[in-house]
Amino acid sequence: MSVANKSLSKWYKVAGVGIACSLALAGCDRSEKEETPETAEVTEQETEVSENAAATAVSCDDPIVQDRLKSALKNTLNQQAQTLATSYANDAEIGLSSGVVTTKTNGIVIDIQNAATLQAANANGMTTCQASVSMTLPSEDLYQASQVQAANNQPSLQSRLAQDNIRINNNMLVDDAFTYVVGTQGGQIRTRIAGQPALLTVVSEVVASSVYQSALEEQRAQRAAQQAERRRETAQNNNDSQPRSVTPAAPVRPAAPATPPSVNQNNQGSSATTPSTTAPATPEAPKSTPKDESIDMVIIEDENATY
């Protein structure tokens, strides 16, 4: 091959490499230009979602939020207490009234204080909140729950509360770090309890234990009344089967003798129908013999003698 042909061949090679690099650079530049609008669009969408979430975020201390939270607490508490009370009753083989648990949970006073934002609204507009939630129970429920725990050798209520960071003030249980989530869905404010709060667990156990203890005491009272009734019936049957002692009647008093009529009454009654009776003659006393010794013989003449 001539020197001219070799030089031309080298030029073609260099030119080909240059064209290839030019095309590659052009392609890279075109790719960057095509991706830039898409990236800008995604960034704009994320910004709009964040702005919308911030705009639709619900305040943690909104009155509607607190009302919804109280309703959620009551419903959750009632469900947990119903489950526990039924379990206790089945183990003891006693019956429970269906509405007694609901009545007790409805009587619990719930209060929410010092609500604050724990985590700002996320992309879905859900805000995480924290507040001080208190539940006030009747003193009777706390006392009966303590009896059940002591009978089953369980930790006392005070130790349970201290372990779960719950304060107790008389008959009020307080959780100062109660967490919940609020937001909107379909234009409606939604409130959801976060996790498994220890306050709900402890209070539901107190309610269930109180219901169980009341049912147990009622059953014991019924059994005692039934036993007393059976003893009374047994004693009555024994009395009926034994001979009864008869109290003797008072003796009849003898009739008083009739008073004899006087002489005047006899005389007055002689003219009556009763005939008069002549009293017998009193015999004469025998004549005494004279004691005079000068008389030799005494002749006594008897008028009734027959000669």
mmCIF file of N, CA and C in Angstrom, residues 231-245:
data_model
loop_
_atom_site.group_PDB
_atom_site.id
_atom_site.type_symbol
_atom_site.label_atom_id
_atom_site.label_comp_id
_atom_site.label_asym_id
_atom_site.label_seq_id
_atom_site.Cartn_x
_atom_site.Cartn_y
_atom_site.Cartn_z
ATOM 1 N N ARG A 231 -82.510 -25.038 105.557
ATOM 2 C CA ARG A 231 -82.474 -25.348 106.990
ATOM 3 C C ARG A 231 -83.820 -25.069 107.647
ATOM 4 N N ARG A 232 -84.466 -24.001 107.248
ATOM 5 C CA ARG A 232 -85.767 -23.669 107.814
ATOM 6 C C ARG A 232 -86.800 -24.726 107.444
ATOM 7 N N GLU A 233 -86.782 -25.163 106.173
ATOM 8 C CA GLU A 233 -87.728 -26.183 105.750
ATOM 9 C C GLU A 233 -87.466 -27.508 106.466
ATOM 10 N N THR A 234 -86.201 -27.867 106.660
ATOM 11 C CA THR A 234 -85.874 -29.107 107.367
ATOM 12 C C THR A 234 -86.366 -29.063 108.804
ATOM 13 N N ALA A 235 -86.147 -27.947 109.466
ATOM 14 C CA ALA A 235 -86.606 -27.805 110.842
ATOM 15 C C ALA A 235 -88.123 -27.865 110.925
ATOM 16 N N GLN A 236 -88.788 -27.289 109.949
ATOM 17 C CA GLN A 236 -90.245 -27.317 109.941
ATOM 18 C C GLN A 236 -90.760 -28.740 109.749
ATOM 19 N N ASN A 237 -90.107 -29.490 108.856
ATOM 20 C CA ASN A 237 -90.518 -30.874 108.628
ATOM 21 C C ASN A 237 -90.292 -31.734 109.867
ATOM 22 N N ASN A 238 -89.201 -31.519 110.575
ATOM 23 C CA ASN A 238 -88.932 -32.270 111.793
ATOM 24 C C ASN A 238 -89.974 -31.965 112.871
ATOM 25 N N ASN A 239 -90.375 -30.726 112.970
ATOM 26 C CA ASN A 239 -91.393 -30.362 113.959
ATOM 27 C C ASN A 239 -92.739 -30.994 113.637
ATOM 28 N N ASP A 240 -93.042 -31.086 112.338
ATOM 29 C CA ASP A 240 -94.319 -31.683 111.958
ATOM 30 C C ASP A 240 -94.346 -33.193 112.217
ATOM 31 N N SER A 241 -93.209 -33.878 112.112
ATOM 32 C CA SER A 241 -93.177 -35.330 112.289
ATOM 33 C C SER A 241 -93.155 -35.753 113.754
ATOM 34 N N GLN A 242 -92.778 -34.895 114.675
ATOM 35 C CA GLN A 242 -92.733 -35.238 116.094
ATOM 36 C C GLN A 242 -94.099 -35.034 116.746
ATOM 37 N N PRO A 243 -94.486 -35.939 117.770
ATOM 38 C CA PRO A 243 -95.781 -35.737 118.453
ATOM 39 C C PRO A 243 -95.781 -34.437 119.236
ATOM 40 N N ARG A 244 -96.903 -33.837 119.175
ATOM 41 C CA ARG A 244 -97.037 -32.565 119.870
ATOM 42 C C ARG A 244 -97.526 -32.801 121.292
ATOM 43 N N SER A 245 -97.013 -32.121 122.240
ATOM 44 C CA SER A 245 -97.461 -32.204 123.637
ATOM 45 C C SER A 245 -98.770 -31.450 123.789
#
